[in-house]
mmCIF file of C-alpha atoms in Angstrom:
data_model
loop_
_atom_site.group_PDB
_atom_site.id
_atom_site.type_symbol
_atom_site.label_atom_id
_atom_site.label_comp_id
_atom_site.label_asym_id
_atom_site.label_seq_id
_atom_site.Cartn_x
_atom_site.Cartn_y
_atom_site.Cartn_z
ATOM 1 C CA ALA A 142 0.950 -45.830 25.834
ATOM 2 C CA GLN A 143 1.041 -47.357 29.143
ATOM 3 C CA SER A 144 4.126 -48.635 30.707
ATOM 4 C CA VAL A 145 5.281 -49.824 34.246
ATOM 5 C CA THR A 146 8.414 -49.465 35.893
ATOM 6 C CA GLN A 147 9.914 -51.676 38.487
ATOM 7 C CA PRO A 148 13.199 -49.631 39.465
ATOM 8 C CA ASP A 149 14.673 -52.273 41.366
ATOM 9 C CA ILE A 150 15.800 -55.623 39.912
ATOM 10 C CA HIS A 151 16.847 -57.422 42.790
ATOM 11 C CA ILE A 152 15.837 -56.884 46.599
ATOM 12 C CA THR A 153 17.417 -58.834 49.357
ATOM 13 C CA VAL A 154 15.766 -58.861 52.970
ATOM 14 C CA SER A 155 16.004 -60.798 55.944
ATOM 15 C CA GLU A 156 13.477 -63.131 57.017
ATOM 16 C CA GLY A 157 10.906 -61.375 59.274
ATOM 17 C CA ALA A 158 11.752 -58.100 58.135
ATOM 18 C CA SER A 159 9.230 -55.892 56.368
ATOM 19 C CA LEU A 160 9.392 -55.588 52.397
ATOM 20 C CA GLU A 161 8.285 -53.115 50.155
ATOM 21 C CA LEU A 162 8.280 -53.260 46.230
ATOM 22 C CA ARG A 163 8.173 -50.459 44.177
ATOM 23 C CA CYS A 164 6.013 -50.032 40.856
ATOM 24 C CA ASN A 165 5.370 -47.082 39.027
ATOM 25 C CA TYR A 166 3.050 -46.686 36.047
ATOM 26 C CA SER A 167 2.223 -44.554 32.906
ATOM 27 C CA TYR A 168 -1.287 -44.880 31.884
ATOM 28 C CA GLY A 169 -3.790 -42.328 30.096
ATOM 29 C CA ALA A 170 -7.083 -43.271 31.876
ATOM 30 C CA THR A 171 -8.077 -45.081 34.846
ATOM 31 C CA PRO A 172 -5.574 -48.077 35.486
ATOM 32 C CA TYR A 173 -6.287 -51.480 36.717
ATOM 33 C CA LEU A 174 -2.989 -52.231 38.458
ATOM 34 C CA PHE A 175 -2.124 -56.088 39.718
ATOM 35 C CA TRP A 176 0.874 -57.226 41.465
ATOM 36 C CA TYR A 177 1.795 -61.348 40.285
ATOM 37 C CA VAL A 178 4.321 -63.568 41.800
ATOM 38 C CA GLN A 179 6.292 -66.310 39.867
ATOM 39 C CA SER A 180 8.361 -68.881 41.938
ATOM 40 C CA PRO A 181 11.018 -70.528 40.069
ATOM 41 C CA GLY A 182 9.515 -72.927 37.513
ATOM 42 C CA GLN A 183 5.999 -71.999 38.336
ATOM 43 C CA GLY A 184 3.367 -70.174 36.477
ATOM 44 C CA LEU A 185 2.116 -66.528 37.389
ATOM 45 C CA GLN A 186 0.059 -66.321 40.595
ATOM 46 C CA LEU A 187 -2.262 -62.969 41.226
ATOM 47 C CA LEU A 188 -1.432 -61.172 44.372
ATOM 48 C CA LEU A 189 -3.638 -58.786 44.136
ATOM 49 C CA LYS A 190 -5.466 -56.112 42.165
ATOM 50 C CA TYR A 191 -6.322 -52.655 42.241
ATOM 51 C CA PHE A 192 -9.665 -51.625 39.941
ATOM 52 C CA SER A 193 -11.053 -48.774 41.890
ATOM 53 C CA GLY A 194 -12.613 -47.890 45.245
ATOM 54 C CA ASP A 195 -10.479 -47.951 48.491
ATOM 55 C CA THR A 196 -6.716 -47.252 47.530
ATOM 56 C CA LEU A 197 -5.481 -49.774 50.226
ATOM 57 C CA VAL A 198 -5.871 -53.534 48.773
ATOM 58 C CA GLN A 199 -5.232 -56.668 50.573
ATOM 59 C CA GLY A 200 -4.203 -59.586 48.692
ATOM 60 C CA ILE A 201 -2.931 -63.280 49.190
ATOM 61 C CA LYS A 202 -0.201 -64.194 51.389
ATOM 62 C CA GLY A 203 -0.493 -61.121 53.943
ATOM 63 C CA PHE A 204 0.519 -58.828 50.641
ATOM 64 C CA GLU A 205 -1.289 -55.454 50.466
ATOM 65 C CA ALA A 206 -0.578 -52.529 48.214
ATOM 66 C CA GLU A 207 -1.527 -48.945 47.870
ATOM 67 C CA PHE A 208 -2.500 -46.959 44.901
ATOM 68 C CA LYS A 209 -1.314 -43.702 44.938
ATOM 69 C CA ARG A 210 -2.715 -41.676 41.835
ATOM 70 C CA SER A 211 -0.468 -38.335 42.671
ATOM 71 C CA GLN A 212 2.438 -40.571 42.391
ATOM 72 C CA SER A 213 1.338 -42.970 39.811
ATOM 73 C CA SER A 214 2.703 -45.748 42.034
ATOM 74 C CA PHE A 215 1.455 -49.252 43.478
ATOM 75 C CA ASN A 216 3.933 -50.278 45.755
ATOM 76 C CA LEU A 217 3.709 -54.005 47.325
ATOM 77 C CA ARG A 218 4.240 -54.434 50.875
ATOM 78 C CA LYS A 219 4.275 -57.266 53.293
ATOM 79 C CA PRO A 220 5.027 -56.481 57.129
ATOM 80 C CA SER A 221 7.109 -59.592 58.041
ATOM 81 C CA VAL A 222 8.651 -61.659 54.810
ATOM 82 C CA HIS A 223 9.285 -65.332 54.938
ATOM 83 C CA TRP A 224 11.737 -67.646 53.363
ATOM 84 C CA SER A 225 8.841 -68.749 51.045
ATOM 85 C CA ASP A 226 8.111 -65.383 49.598
ATOM 86 C CA ALA A 227 11.437 -65.704 47.785
ATOM 87 C CA ALA A 228 10.193 -65.445 44.280
ATOM 88 C CA GLU A 229 9.942 -62.745 41.219
ATOM 89 C CA TYR A 230 7.481 -60.196 41.577
ATOM 90 C CA PHE A 231 5.718 -58.865 38.329
ATOM 91 C CA CYS A 232 3.493 -55.204 38.447
ATOM 92 C CA ALA A 233 1.341 -54.934 35.619
ATOM 93 C CA VAL A 234 -1.117 -52.127 34.319
ATOM 94 C CA GLY A 235 -4.003 -52.545 32.218
ATOM 95 C CA GLY A 236 -7.807 -51.290 31.402
ATOM 96 C CA GLN A 237 -10.382 -51.230 29.312
ATOM 97 C CA GLU A 238 -9.224 -48.310 26.861
ATOM 98 C CA TYR A 239 -6.427 -50.560 25.650
ATOM 99 C CA GLY A 240 -8.713 -53.658 25.292
ATOM 100 C CA ASN A 241 -7.841 -54.980 28.932
ATOM 101 C CA LYS A 242 -4.183 -55.922 27.662
ATOM 102 C CA LEU A 243 -1.726 -56.035 30.373
ATOM 103 C CA VAL A 244 1.867 -54.169 30.273
ATOM 104 C CA PHE A 245 4.378 -55.943 32.536
ATOM 105 C CA GLY A 246 7.284 -54.220 34.399
ATOM 106 C CA ALA A 247 10.628 -55.728 34.195
ATOM 107 C CA GLY A 248 9.858 -57.510 37.394
ATOM 108 C CA THR A 249 11.885 -57.703 40.891
ATOM 109 C CA ILE A 250 13.502 -60.697 42.078
ATOM 110 C CA LEU A 251 13.247 -61.110 46.251
ATOM 111 C CA ARG A 252 15.481 -63.064 48.122
ATOM 112 C CA VAL A 253 15.271 -63.725 51.686
ATOM 113 C CA LYS A 254 18.051 -64.376 54.026
ATOM 114 C CA SER A 255 17.849 -66.344 57.162
ATOM 115 C CA SER B 161 -10.662 -67.803 39.743
ATOM 116 C CA ALA B 162 -9.996 -69.930 36.382
ATOM 117 C CA VAL B 163 -8.188 -73.023 35.633
ATOM 118 C CA ILE B 164 -5.977 -73.005 32.620
ATOM 119 C CA SER B 165 -4.403 -75.903 31.254
ATOM 120 C CA GLN B 166 -1.584 -75.549 28.637
ATOM 121 C CA LYS B 167 -0.051 -78.722 26.410
ATOM 122 C CA PRO B 168 2.861 -79.512 26.084
ATOM 123 C CA SER B 169 4.027 -78.045 29.458
ATOM 124 C CA ARG B 170 7.956 -78.028 27.933
ATOM 125 C CA ASP B 171 9.748 -79.246 24.698
ATOM 126 C CA ILE B 172 12.787 -79.478 23.045
ATOM 127 C CA CYS B 173 12.765 -78.337 19.160
ATOM 128 C CA GLN B 174 14.923 -78.361 16.281
ATOM 129 C CA ARG B 175 15.419 -75.104 14.359
ATOM 130 C CA GLY B 176 13.273 -74.949 11.390
ATOM 131 C CA THR B 177 10.368 -76.991 12.965
ATOM 132 C CA SER B 178 6.890 -75.575 14.152
ATOM 133 C CA LEU B 179 5.303 -76.479 17.321
ATOM 134 C CA THR B 180 1.463 -76.067 18.625
ATOM 135 C CA ILE B 181 0.869 -75.160 22.017
ATOM 136 C CA GLN B 182 -2.850 -75.505 23.196
ATOM 137 C CA CYS B 183 -4.590 -73.971 25.871
ATOM 138 C CA GLN B 184 -7.852 -75.074 27.349
ATOM 139 C CA VAL B 185 -9.922 -73.130 30.432
ATOM 140 C CA ASP B 186 -12.199 -74.653 32.793
ATOM 141 C CA SER B 187 -15.270 -72.492 31.552
ATOM 142 C CA GLN B 188 -16.024 -69.944 28.824
ATOM 143 C CA VAL B 189 -14.290 -66.720 28.760
ATOM 144 C CA THR B 190 -14.801 -63.800 26.285
ATOM 145 C CA MET B 191 -10.738 -62.687 26.228
ATOM 146 C CA MET B 192 -7.661 -64.837 25.848
ATOM 147 C CA PHE B 193 -4.206 -63.858 25.283
ATOM 148 C CA TRP B 194 -0.668 -65.018 24.257
ATOM 149 C CA TYR B 195 2.087 -63.927 26.000
ATOM 150 C CA ARG B 196 5.955 -64.906 25.618
ATOM 151 C CA GLN B 197 8.548 -64.765 28.439
ATOM 152 C CA GLN B 198 11.960 -64.809 27.415
ATOM 153 C CA PRO B 199 14.653 -65.890 29.708
ATOM 154 C CA GLY B 200 15.517 -63.761 32.553
ATOM 155 C CA GLN B 201 12.905 -61.147 31.177
ATOM 156 C CA SER B 202 9.410 -59.753 31.694
ATOM 157 C CA LEU B 203 6.308 -60.829 29.677
ATOM 158 C CA THR B 204 5.273 -59.636 26.615
ATOM 159 C CA LEU B 205 1.923 -59.826 24.943
ATOM 160 C CA ILE B 206 1.980 -61.676 21.597
ATOM 161 C CA ALA B 207 -1.770 -61.512 20.330
ATOM 162 C CA THR B 208 -5.256 -61.546 21.577
ATOM 163 C CA ALA B 209 -7.020 -64.709 20.414
ATOM 164 C CA ASN B 210 -10.279 -63.542 18.858
ATOM 165 C CA GLN B 211 -13.022 -66.163 18.893
ATOM 166 C CA GLY B 212 -14.268 -66.723 15.485
ATOM 167 C CA SER B 213 -12.043 -64.411 13.701
ATOM 168 C CA GLU B 214 -8.141 -63.448 13.375
ATOM 169 C CA ALA B 215 -6.174 -62.878 16.324
ATOM 170 C CA THR B 216 -4.996 -59.276 16.980
ATOM 171 C CA TYR B 217 -1.072 -59.023 16.972
ATOM 172 C CA GLU B 218 1.033 -56.585 19.275
ATOM 173 C CA SER B 219 4.023 -54.781 17.307
ATOM 174 C CA GLY B 220 6.623 -57.006 16.335
ATOM 175 C CA PHE B 221 4.889 -60.343 16.272
ATOM 176 C CA VAL B 222 3.268 -61.643 12.925
ATOM 177 C CA ILE B 223 0.919 -64.149 11.853
ATOM 178 C CA ASP B 224 3.151 -66.316 9.531
ATOM 179 C CA LYS B 225 5.303 -66.484 12.403
ATOM 180 C CA PHE B 226 2.984 -66.874 15.433
ATOM 181 C CA PRO B 227 -0.336 -68.215 13.743
ATOM 182 C CA ILE B 228 -3.464 -68.525 16.599
ATOM 183 C CA SER B 229 -6.776 -70.350 16.232
ATOM 184 C CA ARG B 230 -9.673 -69.751 18.752
ATOM 185 C CA PRO B 231 -12.360 -72.055 17.730
ATOM 186 C CA ASN B 232 -14.495 -71.566 20.699
ATOM 187 C CA LEU B 233 -14.616 -70.078 23.739
ATOM 188 C CA THR B 234 -12.846 -72.307 25.925
ATOM 189 C CA PHE B 235 -9.708 -73.033 23.362
ATOM 190 C CA SER B 236 -6.739 -71.644 21.694
ATOM 191 C CA THR B 237 -3.815 -72.632 20.132
ATOM 192 C CA LEU B 238 -0.627 -70.744 19.391
ATOM 193 C CA THR B 239 1.841 -72.087 16.871
ATOM 194 C CA VAL B 240 5.362 -71.223 16.981
ATOM 195 C CA SER B 241 6.648 -71.580 13.198
ATOM 196 C CA ASN B 242 10.343 -72.120 11.868
ATOM 197 C CA MET B 243 11.486 -71.727 14.696
ATOM 198 C CA SER B 244 15.462 -70.372 15.546
ATOM 199 C CA PRO B 245 17.232 -70.537 18.936
ATOM 200 C CA GLU B 246 15.705 -66.857 19.893
ATOM 201 C CA ASP B 247 12.261 -68.193 19.984
ATOM 202 C CA SER B 248 13.332 -70.244 22.926
ATOM 203 C CA SER B 249 11.033 -68.862 25.778
ATOM 204 C CA ILE B 250 8.110 -69.695 28.035
ATOM 205 C CA TYR B 251 5.010 -69.076 26.102
ATOM 206 C CA LEU B 252 1.983 -68.451 28.483
ATOM 207 C CA CYS B 253 -1.800 -68.556 27.925
ATOM 208 C CA SER B 254 -4.007 -65.918 29.864
ATOM 209 C CA VAL B 255 -7.263 -65.340 30.182
ATOM 210 C CA VAL B 256 -9.909 -62.182 31.620
ATOM 211 C CA ARG B 257 -12.616 -63.110 33.700
ATOM 212 C CA TRP B 258 -14.952 -60.403 34.766
ATOM 213 C CA THR B 259 -16.670 -60.787 38.339
ATOM 214 C CA SER B 260 -17.216 -57.870 40.423
ATOM 215 C CA SER B 261 -13.858 -56.930 39.024
ATOM 216 C CA TYR B 262 -11.433 -57.486 36.542
ATOM 217 C CA GLU B 263 -8.607 -60.242 36.945
ATOM 218 C CA GLN B 264 -6.727 -62.085 34.635
ATOM 219 C CA TYR B 265 -5.149 -65.441 34.963
ATOM 220 C CA PHE B 266 -2.125 -66.926 33.371
ATOM 221 C CA GLY B 267 -1.873 -70.776 32.416
ATOM 222 C CA PRO B 268 1.442 -72.634 33.883
ATOM 223 C CA GLY B 269 3.415 -71.758 30.662
ATOM 224 C CA THR B 270 4.863 -73.900 28.232
ATOM 225 C CA ARG B 271 8.804 -73.933 28.142
ATOM 226 C CA LEU B 272 10.133 -73.980 24.762
ATOM 227 C CA THR B 273 13.712 -74.841 24.045
ATOM 228 C CA VAL B 274 15.112 -74.353 19.976
ATOM 229 C CA THR B 275 18.332 -76.072 19.532
#
């Protein structure tokens, strides 16, 4: 069965600092991997996805993520964090083998300090 | 992307009553899902809404508690029946869109509080 682990429940970074949010997955076939962001009181917004091909994917708002099959990881990065990035971030895995259903990680709450 | 609307956006309901949540998509989609997000928790899939047939429920969710309808390719409803305070959650509708790849989009959610 598919599963996702986000080991960091909370992360605090200073504005302008770099950011890396960790995501590890378990999946029996070729995974589709996603990062979503949820701001307080808001819905889920898709940041980026890995489907196939280039393992470094670019997303919106200056985010990128790297798929590493050998490590079963899909970590999210941003070189310089802005205060508006404070939100909760969810990693998710899915695929055709499981009916395109998504399994979500527990989420990482990002706090940005000025 | 996909434009998804949900009604109501929020509601406060009494224990023992039922609430029906509507999900409308701006264009036809093959796959629609319903998720639940309990307070402070991640998202959990309730069921896949199948057009023209019974929904497919995940382990721990049953049709009597969460009946789902999907009369066409742009609309679905989820009913939360005989509610208890434990049903207080955000309920989200989601759709899959295939373009050059696979993307799943979420509605704004319905925030339900059961008193």
